[in-house]
Short mmCIF file of C-alpha atoms in Angstrom, two decimals:
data_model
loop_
_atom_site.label_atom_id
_atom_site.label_comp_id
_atom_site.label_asym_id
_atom_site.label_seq_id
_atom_site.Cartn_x
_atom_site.Cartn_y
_atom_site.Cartn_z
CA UNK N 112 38.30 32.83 12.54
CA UNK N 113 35.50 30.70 13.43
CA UNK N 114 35.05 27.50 10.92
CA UNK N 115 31.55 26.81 9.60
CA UNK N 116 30.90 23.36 9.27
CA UNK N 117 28.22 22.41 6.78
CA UNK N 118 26.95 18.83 7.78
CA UNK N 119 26.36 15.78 5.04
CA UNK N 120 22.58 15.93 4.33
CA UNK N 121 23.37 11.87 5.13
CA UNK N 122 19.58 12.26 6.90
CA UNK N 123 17.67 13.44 4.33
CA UNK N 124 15.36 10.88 2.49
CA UNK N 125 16.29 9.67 -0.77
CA UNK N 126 13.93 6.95 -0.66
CA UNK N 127 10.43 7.80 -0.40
CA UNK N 128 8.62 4.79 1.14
CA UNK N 129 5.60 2.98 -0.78
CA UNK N 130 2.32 2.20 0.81
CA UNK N 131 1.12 -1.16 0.73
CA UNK N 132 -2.37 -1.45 1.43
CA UNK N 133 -4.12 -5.12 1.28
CA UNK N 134 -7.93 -5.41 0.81
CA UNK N 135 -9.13 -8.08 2.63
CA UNK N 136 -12.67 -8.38 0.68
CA UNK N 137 -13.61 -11.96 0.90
CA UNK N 138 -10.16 -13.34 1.50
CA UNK N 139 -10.23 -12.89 5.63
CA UNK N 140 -9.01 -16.46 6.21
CA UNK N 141 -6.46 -16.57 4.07
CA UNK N 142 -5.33 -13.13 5.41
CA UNK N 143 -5.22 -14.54 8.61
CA UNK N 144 -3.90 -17.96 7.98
CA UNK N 145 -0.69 -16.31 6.08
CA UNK N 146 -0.33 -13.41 8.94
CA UNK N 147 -0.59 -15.96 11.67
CA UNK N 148 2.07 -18.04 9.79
CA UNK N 149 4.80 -15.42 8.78
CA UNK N 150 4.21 -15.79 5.06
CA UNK N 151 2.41 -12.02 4.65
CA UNK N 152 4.04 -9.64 7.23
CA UNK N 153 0.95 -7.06 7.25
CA UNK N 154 1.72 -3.23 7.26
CA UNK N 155 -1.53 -2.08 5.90
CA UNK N 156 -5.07 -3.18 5.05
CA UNK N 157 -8.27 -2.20 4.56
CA UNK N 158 -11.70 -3.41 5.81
CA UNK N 159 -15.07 -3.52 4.09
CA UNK N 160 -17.93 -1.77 6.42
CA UNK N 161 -20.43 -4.79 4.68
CA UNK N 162 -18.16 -7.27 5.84
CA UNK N 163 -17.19 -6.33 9.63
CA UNK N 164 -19.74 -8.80 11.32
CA UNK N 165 -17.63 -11.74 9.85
CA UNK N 166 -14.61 -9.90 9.98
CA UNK N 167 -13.93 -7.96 13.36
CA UNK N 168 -12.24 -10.77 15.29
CA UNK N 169 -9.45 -10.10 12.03
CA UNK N 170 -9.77 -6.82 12.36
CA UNK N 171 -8.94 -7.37 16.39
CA UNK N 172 -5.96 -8.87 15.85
CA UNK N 173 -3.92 -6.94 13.35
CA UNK N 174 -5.22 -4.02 15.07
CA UNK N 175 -3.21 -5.93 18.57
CA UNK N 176 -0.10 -6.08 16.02
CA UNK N 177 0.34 -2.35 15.37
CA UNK N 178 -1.11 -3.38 11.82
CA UNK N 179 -2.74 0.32 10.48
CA UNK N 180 -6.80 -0.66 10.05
CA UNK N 181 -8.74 1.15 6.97
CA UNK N 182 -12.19 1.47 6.72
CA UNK N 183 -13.91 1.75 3.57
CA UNK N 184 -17.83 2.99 4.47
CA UNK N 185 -19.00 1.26 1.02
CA UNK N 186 -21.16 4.77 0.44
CA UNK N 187 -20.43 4.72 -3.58
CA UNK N 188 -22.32 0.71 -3.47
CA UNK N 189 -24.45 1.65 -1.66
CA UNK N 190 -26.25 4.37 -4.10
CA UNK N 191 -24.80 2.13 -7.58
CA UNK N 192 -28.20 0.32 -8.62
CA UNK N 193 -25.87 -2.31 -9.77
CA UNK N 194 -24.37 -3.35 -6.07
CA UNK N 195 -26.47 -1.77 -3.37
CA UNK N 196 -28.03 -5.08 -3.30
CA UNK N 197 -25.03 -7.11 -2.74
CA UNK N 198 -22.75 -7.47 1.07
CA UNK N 199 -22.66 -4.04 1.42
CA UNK N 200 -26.27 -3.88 2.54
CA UNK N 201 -25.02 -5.12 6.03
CA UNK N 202 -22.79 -2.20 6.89
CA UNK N 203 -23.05 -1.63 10.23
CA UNK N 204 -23.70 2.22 9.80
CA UNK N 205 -27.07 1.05 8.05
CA UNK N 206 -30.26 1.67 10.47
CA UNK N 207 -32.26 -0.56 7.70
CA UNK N 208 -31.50 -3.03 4.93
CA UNK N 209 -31.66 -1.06 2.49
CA UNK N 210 -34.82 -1.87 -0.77
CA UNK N 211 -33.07 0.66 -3.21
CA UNK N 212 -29.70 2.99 -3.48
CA UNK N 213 -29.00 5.54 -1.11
CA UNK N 214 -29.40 8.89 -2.85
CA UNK N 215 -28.32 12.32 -1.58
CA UNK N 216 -30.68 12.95 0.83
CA UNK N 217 -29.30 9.50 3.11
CA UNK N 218 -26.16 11.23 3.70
CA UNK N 219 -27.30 13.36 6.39
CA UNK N 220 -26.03 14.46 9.74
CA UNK N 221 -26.94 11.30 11.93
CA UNK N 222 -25.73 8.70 8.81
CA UNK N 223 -22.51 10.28 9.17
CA UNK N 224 -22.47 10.16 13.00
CA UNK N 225 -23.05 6.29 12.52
CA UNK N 226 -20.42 6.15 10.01
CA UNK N 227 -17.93 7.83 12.68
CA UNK N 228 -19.07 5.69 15.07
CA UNK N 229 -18.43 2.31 13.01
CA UNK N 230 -14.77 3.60 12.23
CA UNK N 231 -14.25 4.34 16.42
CA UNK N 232 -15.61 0.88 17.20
CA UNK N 233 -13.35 -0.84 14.81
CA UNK N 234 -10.25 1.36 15.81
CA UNK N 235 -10.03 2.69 12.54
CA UNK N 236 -6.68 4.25 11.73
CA UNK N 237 -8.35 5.04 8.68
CA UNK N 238 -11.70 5.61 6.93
CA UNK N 239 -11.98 6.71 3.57
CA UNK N 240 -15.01 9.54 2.96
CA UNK N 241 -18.53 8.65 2.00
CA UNK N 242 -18.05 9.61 -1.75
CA UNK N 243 -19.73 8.34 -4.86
CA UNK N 244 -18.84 7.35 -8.67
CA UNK N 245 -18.48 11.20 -10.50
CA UNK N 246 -19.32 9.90 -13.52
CA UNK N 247 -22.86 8.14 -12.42
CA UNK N 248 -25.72 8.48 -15.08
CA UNK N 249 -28.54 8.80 -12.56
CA UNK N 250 -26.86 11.70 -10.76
CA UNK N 251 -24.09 14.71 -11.28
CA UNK N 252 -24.04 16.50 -8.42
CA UNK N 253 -22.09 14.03 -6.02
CA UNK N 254 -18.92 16.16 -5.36
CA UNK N 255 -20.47 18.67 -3.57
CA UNK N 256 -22.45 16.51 -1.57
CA UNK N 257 -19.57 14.48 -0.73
CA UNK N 258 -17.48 17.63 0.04
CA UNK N 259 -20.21 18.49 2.45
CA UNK N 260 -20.17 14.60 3.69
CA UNK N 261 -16.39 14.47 4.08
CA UNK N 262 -16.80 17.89 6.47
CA UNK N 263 -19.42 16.47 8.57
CA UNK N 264 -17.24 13.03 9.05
CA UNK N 265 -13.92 15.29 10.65
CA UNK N 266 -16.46 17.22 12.81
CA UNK N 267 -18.28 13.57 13.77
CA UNK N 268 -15.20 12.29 14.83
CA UNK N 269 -13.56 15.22 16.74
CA UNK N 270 -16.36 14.82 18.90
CA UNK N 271 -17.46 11.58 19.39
CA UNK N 272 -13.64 10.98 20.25
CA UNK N 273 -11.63 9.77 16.99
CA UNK N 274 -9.41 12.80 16.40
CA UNK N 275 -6.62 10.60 15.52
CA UNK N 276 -8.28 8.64 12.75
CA UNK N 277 -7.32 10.40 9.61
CA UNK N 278 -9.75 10.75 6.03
CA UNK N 279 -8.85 9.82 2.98
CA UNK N 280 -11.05 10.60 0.07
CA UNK N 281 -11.66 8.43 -2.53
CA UNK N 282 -12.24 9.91 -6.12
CA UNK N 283 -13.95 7.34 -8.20
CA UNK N 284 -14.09 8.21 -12.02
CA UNK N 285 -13.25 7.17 -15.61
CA UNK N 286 -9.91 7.88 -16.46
CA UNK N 287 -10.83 9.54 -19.54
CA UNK N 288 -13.16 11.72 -16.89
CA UNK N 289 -10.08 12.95 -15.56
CA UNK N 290 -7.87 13.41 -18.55
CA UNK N 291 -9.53 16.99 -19.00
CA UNK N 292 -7.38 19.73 -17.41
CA UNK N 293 -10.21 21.76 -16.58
CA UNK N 294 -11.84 18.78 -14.60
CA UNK N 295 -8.81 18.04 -12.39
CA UNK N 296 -8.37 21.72 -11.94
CA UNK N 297 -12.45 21.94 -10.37
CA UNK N 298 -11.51 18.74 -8.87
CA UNK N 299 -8.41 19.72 -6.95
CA UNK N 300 -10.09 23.25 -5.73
CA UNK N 301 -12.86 21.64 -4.18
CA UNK N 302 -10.20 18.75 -2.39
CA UNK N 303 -8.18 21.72 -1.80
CA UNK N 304 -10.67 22.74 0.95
CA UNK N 305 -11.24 19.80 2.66
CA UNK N 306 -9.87 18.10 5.74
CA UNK N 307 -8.41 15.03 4.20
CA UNK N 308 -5.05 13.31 4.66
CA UNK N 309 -4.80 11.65 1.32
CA UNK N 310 -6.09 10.70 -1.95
CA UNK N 311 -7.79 7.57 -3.71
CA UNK N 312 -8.09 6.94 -6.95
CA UNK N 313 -10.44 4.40 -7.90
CA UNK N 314 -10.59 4.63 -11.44
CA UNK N 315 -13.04 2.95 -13.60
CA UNK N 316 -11.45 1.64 -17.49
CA UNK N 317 -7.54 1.06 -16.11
CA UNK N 318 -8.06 -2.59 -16.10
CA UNK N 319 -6.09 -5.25 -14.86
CA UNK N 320 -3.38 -5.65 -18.27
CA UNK N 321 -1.23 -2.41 -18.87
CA UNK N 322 -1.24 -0.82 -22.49
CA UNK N 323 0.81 1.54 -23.98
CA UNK N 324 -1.40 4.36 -23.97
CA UNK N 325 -3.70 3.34 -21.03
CA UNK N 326 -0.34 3.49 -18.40
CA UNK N 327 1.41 6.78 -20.26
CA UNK N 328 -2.13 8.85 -19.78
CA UNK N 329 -2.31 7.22 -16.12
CA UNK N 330 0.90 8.61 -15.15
CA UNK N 331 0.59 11.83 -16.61
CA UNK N 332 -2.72 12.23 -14.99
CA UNK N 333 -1.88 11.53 -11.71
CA UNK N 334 1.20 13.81 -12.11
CA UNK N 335 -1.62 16.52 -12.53
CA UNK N 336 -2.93 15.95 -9.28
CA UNK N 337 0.22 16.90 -7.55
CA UNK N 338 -0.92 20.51 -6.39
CA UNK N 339 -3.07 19.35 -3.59
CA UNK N 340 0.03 17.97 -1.70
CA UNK N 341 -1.49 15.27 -0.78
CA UNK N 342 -0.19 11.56 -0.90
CA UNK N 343 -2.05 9.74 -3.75
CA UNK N 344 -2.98 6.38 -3.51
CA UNK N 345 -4.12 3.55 -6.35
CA UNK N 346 -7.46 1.82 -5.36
CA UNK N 347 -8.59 -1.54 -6.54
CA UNK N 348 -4.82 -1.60 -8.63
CA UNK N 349 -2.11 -3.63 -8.28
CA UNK N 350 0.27 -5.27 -11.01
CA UNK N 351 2.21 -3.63 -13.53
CA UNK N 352 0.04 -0.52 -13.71
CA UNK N 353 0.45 0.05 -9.52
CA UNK N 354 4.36 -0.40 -10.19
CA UNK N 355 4.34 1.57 -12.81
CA UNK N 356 2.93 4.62 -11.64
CA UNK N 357 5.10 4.51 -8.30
CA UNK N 358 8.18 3.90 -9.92
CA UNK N 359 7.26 7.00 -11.97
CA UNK N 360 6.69 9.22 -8.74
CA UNK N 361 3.01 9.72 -9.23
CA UNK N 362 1.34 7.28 -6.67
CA UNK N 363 2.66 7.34 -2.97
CA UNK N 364 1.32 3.44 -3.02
CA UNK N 365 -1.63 1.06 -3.91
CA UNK N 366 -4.55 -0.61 -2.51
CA UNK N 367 -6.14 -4.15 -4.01
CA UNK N 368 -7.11 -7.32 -2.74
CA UNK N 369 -5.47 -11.42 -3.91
CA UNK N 370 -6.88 -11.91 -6.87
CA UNK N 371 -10.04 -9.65 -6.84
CA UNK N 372 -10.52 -5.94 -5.75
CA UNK N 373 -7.77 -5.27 -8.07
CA UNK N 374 -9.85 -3.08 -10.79
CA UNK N 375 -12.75 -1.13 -10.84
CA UNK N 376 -15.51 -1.40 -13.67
CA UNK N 377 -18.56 1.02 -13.20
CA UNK N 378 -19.23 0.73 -16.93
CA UNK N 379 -22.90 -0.69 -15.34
CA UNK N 380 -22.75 1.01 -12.38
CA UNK N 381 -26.39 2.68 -13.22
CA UNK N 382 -27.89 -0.68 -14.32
CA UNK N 383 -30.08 -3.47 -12.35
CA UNK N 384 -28.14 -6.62 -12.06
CA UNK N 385 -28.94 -9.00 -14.68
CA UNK N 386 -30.55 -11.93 -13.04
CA UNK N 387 -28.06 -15.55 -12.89
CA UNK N 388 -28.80 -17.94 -15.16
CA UNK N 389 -30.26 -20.77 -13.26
CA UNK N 390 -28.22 -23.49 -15.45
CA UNK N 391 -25.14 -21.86 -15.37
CA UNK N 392 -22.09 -22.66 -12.95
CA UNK N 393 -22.06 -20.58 -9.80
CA UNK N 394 -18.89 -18.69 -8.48
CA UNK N 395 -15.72 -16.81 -9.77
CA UNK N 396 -13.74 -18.53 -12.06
CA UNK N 397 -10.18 -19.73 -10.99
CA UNK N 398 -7.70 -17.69 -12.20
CA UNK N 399 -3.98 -17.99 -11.57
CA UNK N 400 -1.78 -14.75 -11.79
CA UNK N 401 1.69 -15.11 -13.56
CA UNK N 402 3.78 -13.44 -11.21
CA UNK N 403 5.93 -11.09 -12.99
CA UNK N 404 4.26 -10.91 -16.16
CA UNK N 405 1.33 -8.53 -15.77
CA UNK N 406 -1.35 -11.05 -16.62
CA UNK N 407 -2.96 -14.12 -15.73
CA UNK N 408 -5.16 -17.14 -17.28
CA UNK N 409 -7.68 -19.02 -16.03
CA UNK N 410 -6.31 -22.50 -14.35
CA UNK N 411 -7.19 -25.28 -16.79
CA UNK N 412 -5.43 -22.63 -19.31
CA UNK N 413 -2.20 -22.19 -16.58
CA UNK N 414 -2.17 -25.93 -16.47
CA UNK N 415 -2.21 -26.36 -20.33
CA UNK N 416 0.33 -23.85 -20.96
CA UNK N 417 2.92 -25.10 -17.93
CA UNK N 418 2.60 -28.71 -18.86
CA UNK N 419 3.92 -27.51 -22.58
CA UNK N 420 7.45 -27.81 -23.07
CA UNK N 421 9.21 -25.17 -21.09
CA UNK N 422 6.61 -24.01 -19.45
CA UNK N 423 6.84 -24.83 -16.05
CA UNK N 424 10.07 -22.64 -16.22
CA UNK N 425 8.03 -19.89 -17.50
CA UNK N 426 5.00 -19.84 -15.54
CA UNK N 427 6.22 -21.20 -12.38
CA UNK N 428 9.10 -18.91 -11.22
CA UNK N 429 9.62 -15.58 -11.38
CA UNK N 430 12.59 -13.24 -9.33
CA UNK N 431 10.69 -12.93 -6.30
CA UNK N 432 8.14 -16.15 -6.02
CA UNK N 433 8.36 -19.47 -7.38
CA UNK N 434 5.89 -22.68 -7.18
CA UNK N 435 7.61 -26.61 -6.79
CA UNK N 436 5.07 -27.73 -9.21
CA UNK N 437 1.86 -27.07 -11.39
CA UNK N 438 -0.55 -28.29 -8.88
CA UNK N 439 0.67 -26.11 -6.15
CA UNK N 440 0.90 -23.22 -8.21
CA UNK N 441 -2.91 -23.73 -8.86
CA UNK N 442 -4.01 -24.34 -5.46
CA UNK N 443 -1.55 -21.83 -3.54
CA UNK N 444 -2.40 -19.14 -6.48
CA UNK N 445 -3.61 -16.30 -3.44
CA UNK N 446 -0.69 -17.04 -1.60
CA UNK N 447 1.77 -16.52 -4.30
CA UNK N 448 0.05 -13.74 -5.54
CA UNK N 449 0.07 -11.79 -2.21
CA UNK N 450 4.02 -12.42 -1.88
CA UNK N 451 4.98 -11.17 -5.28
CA UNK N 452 3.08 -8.03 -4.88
CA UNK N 453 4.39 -7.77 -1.29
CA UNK N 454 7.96 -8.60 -2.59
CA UNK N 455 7.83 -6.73 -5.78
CA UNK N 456 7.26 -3.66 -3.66
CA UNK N 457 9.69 -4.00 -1.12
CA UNK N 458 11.88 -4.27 -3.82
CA UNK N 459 11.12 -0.68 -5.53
CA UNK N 460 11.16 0.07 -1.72
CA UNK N 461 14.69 -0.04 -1.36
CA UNK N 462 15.57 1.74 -4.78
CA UNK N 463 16.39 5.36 -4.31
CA UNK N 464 13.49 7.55 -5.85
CA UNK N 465 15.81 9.46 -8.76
CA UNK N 466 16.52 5.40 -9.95
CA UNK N 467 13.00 4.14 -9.45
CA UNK N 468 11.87 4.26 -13.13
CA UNK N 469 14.66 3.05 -14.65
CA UNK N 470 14.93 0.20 -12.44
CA UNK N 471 11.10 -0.69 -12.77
CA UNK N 472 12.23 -0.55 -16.50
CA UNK N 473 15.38 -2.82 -16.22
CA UNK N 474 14.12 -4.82 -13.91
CA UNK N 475 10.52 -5.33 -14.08
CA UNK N 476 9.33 -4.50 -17.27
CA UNK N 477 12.37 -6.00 -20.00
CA UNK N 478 11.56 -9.25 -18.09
CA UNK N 479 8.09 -9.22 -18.36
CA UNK N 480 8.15 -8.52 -21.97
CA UNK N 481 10.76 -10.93 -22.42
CA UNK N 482 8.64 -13.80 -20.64
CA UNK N 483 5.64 -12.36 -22.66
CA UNK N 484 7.26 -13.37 -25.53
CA UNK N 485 8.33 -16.60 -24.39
CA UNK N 486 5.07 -17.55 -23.37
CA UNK N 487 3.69 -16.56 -26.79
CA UNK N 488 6.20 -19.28 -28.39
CA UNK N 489 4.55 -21.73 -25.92
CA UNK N 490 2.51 -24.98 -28.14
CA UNK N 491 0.98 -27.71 -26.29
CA UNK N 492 -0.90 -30.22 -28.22
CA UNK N 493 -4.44 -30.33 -29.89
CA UNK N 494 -4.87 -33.53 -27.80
CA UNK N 495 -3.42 -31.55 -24.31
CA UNK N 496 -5.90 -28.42 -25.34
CA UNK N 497 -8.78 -31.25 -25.90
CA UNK N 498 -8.31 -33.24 -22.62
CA UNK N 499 -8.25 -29.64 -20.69
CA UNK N 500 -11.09 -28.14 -22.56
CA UNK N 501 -9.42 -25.05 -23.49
CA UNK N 502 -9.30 -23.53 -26.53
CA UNK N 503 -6.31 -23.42 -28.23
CA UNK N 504 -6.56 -21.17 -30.93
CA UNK N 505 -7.94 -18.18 -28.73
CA UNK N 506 -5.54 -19.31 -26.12
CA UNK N 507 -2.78 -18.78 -28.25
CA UNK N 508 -4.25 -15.29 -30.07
CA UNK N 509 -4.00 -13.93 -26.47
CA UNK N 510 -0.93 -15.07 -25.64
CA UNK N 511 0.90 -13.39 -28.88
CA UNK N 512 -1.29 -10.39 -28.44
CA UNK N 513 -0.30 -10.00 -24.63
CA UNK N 514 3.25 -9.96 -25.74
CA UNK N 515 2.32 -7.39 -28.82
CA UNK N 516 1.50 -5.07 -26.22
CA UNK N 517 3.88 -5.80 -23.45
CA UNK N 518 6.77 -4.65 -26.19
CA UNK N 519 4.28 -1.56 -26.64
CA UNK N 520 4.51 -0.89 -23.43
CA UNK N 521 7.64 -0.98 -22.48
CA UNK N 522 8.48 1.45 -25.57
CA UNK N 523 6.00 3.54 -24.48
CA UNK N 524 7.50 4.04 -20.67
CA UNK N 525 10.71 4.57 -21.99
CA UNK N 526 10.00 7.25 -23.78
CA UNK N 527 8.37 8.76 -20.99
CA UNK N 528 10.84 7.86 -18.98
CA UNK N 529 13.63 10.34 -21.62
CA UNK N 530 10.79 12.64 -21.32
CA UNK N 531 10.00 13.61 -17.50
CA UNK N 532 13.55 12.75 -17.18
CA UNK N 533 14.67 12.02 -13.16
CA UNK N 534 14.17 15.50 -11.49
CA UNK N 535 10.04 15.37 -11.74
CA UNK N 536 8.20 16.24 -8.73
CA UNK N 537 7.39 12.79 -6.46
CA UNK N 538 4.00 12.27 -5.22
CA UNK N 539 3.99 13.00 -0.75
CA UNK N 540 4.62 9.80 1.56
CA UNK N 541 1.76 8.22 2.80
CA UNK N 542 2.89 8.33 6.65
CA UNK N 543 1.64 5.50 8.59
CA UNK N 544 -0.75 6.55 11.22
CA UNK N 545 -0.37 4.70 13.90
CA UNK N 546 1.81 5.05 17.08
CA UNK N 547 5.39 3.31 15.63
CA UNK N 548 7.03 0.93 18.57
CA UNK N 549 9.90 2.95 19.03
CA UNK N 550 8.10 6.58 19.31
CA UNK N 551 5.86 4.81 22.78
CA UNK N 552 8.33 4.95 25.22
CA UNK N 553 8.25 2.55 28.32
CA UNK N 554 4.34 2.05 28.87
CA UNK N 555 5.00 0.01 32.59
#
């Protein structure tokens, strides 16, 4: 009698990796600077198409690392007449600067041979599709021509020689656009067709701060969009609401820049930009992200807060990053803010997928609540609030509401959590696509 052995399924993959990709935007030097250094190991990250004059020499070198290069075309700018006016005029894919959005008509054959050609010259690994906001005012007929785009780009690059660089399409909506069953459903048949690799979601309303029903209608959206099979990615999202929804299973990973490209508003997508106040200050305002808490304030606010008593405890360390003192928090802000995320992923990394939620529960979201509250508790001075021109009052409405919601929240997940229970489906890995060191053999 011959004995059947039945081998340990030791192989199979009980934890699904997480894709981390990092928008460079504006932030190339300090990309660089922290790559160059050891302080960001890179995996992932995605370039700008308006930005590649200033950036390619970047873009060189990761690319020389085995670091997988992205390519975002900046189409859905491009026809917003809010931002077609802005750095994604110089895209290199752009025969003329352009004096008013791209409409329908501008995403013809030859634009998308010079959009394949862009990706080849950059050794794309990557490019995500030419699509456009769904929801734009001006016009509602986008998906199809973006179907037809997305077509036109595999054929483009077949032939002009980038087979290997994969499409991802980027669906850019409201979320309430995509609450509708019906709308995912035409959504996901017209995806269905189309020779992409993954899926984007850039969606307009999520925000930057989680909320109790804003994160439970995120994650049961996304679990809608399981059917195509494909691996589902959050654009311009990072923070709790990233973490969230791949703890839950329902994104394969996320994709957002240090402190900016991390949400995406197209509430004025259809207006002209208002013109700048002459009188008023120029430039983004400084804001410091409290790692581990799901928020952040602007830095004269940090400061004030942190120089309260027991503060600096509170704003200045968390599990996975930690500052030696106000002033470097403040002026090292990017640089702690890229760790944590890179940290705080590795960490759900490593958790196998059946204990991913109630870890991110446990681990990530009690604390956060708990420092929310803290925080909240937190009373410098009138005189501190004075000298740092801040004020107080709102300061301190914010901080108690922040930690109103944060206990919201976490009530909210856990009763999802009891809910979908540990046996839902899992969103598909987001492979990397480039050749792995190990897989090239000896290449004397």
């Amino acid at each position: 009698m011959n004995t059947v052995v039945v081998p340990f399924p030791k192989g199979q993959k009980l934890r699904t990796p997480l894709a981390q990709f990092f928008r460079i935007g504006d932030s190339h030097v300090k990309f660089g600077e922290m790559h160059a250094s050891g302080h960001l190991p890179l995996t992932r990250v995605v370039f700008e198409a308006g930005r590649l004059k200033r950036q390619s020499g970047l873009a060189t070198q990761l690319k020389s690392e085995n670091v997988e290069i992205t390519l975002d075309t900046g189409a859905a700018e491009l026809s917003s007449l809010a931002r077609f006016g802005t750095f994604v005029r110089h895209a290199d894919w752009l025969v003329d600067v352009p004096d008013k959005p791209l409409g329908p008509s501008d995403f013809n054959g030859n634009t998308i041979e010079r959009i394949a050609e862009t990706a080849i010259k950059l050794g794309a690994d990557r490019i995500l599709a030419p699509t456009h906001f769904l929801g734009d005012r001006r016009f509602d007929g986008w998906l199809s021509v973006d179907a037809a785009s997305c077509t036109r780009l595999r054929r483009a690059l077949d032939t002009l020689g980038g087979k290997h660089i994969q499409i991802d399409y980027p669906v850019m909506q409201t979320v309430q656009g995509l609450i509708d069953s019906t709308s995912r459903k035409a959504l996901v048949e017209t995806l269905s067709n189309l020779p992409i690799d993954a899926l984007w979601m850039r969606l307009s309303g999520l925000g930057k701060d989680p909320g109790p029903q804003k994160v439970r209608t995120l994650i049961r959206m996304l679990g809608g969009l399981h059917n195509l099979g494909k691996p589902i990615i959050l654009d311009y999202c990072s923070g709790l609401n990233a973490e969230a929804a791949e703890a839950f299973g329902v994104a394969s990973g996320a994709a957002g820049g240090i402190l900016e490209l991390d949400q995406f508003n197209a509430r004025d997508w259809h207006k002209p930009p208002e013109e700048r106040d002459p009188d008023a200050k120029f430039g983004r305002p400084r804001i410091v992200q409290v790692p581990g808490l799901g928020r952040g304030f602007r830095a004269h606010e940090f400061e004030l807060l942190a120089r309260a008593r027991g503060g600096r405890k509170l704003l200045l360390q968390s599990e996975h990053v930690s500052a030696p003192s106000i002033d470097e928090m403040v002026r090292t802000r990017k640089q702690v803010q890229a760790l944590h995320i890179a940290r705080s992923q590795s960490a759900l990394d490593d958790v196998p997928d059946l204990n991913r939620a109630g870890h991110f529960l446990s681990k990530t979201v009690a604390p956060a609540e708990r420092r929310a509250k803290d925080i909240s508790f937190l009373k410098p001075t009138e005189a501190q609030a004075l000298a740092a021109d801040v004020d107080l009052e709102s300061l301190l409405k914010r901080t108690r509401t922040h930690a109103e919601t944060m206990g919201k929240v976490a009530d909210a997940l856990e009763k999802l959590h009891e809910e979908r229970g540990t046996e839902s489906p899992r969103a598909r890995a987001c492979d990397l696509n480039i050749a792995q060191p190990s897989l090239l053999g000896d290449q004397r």
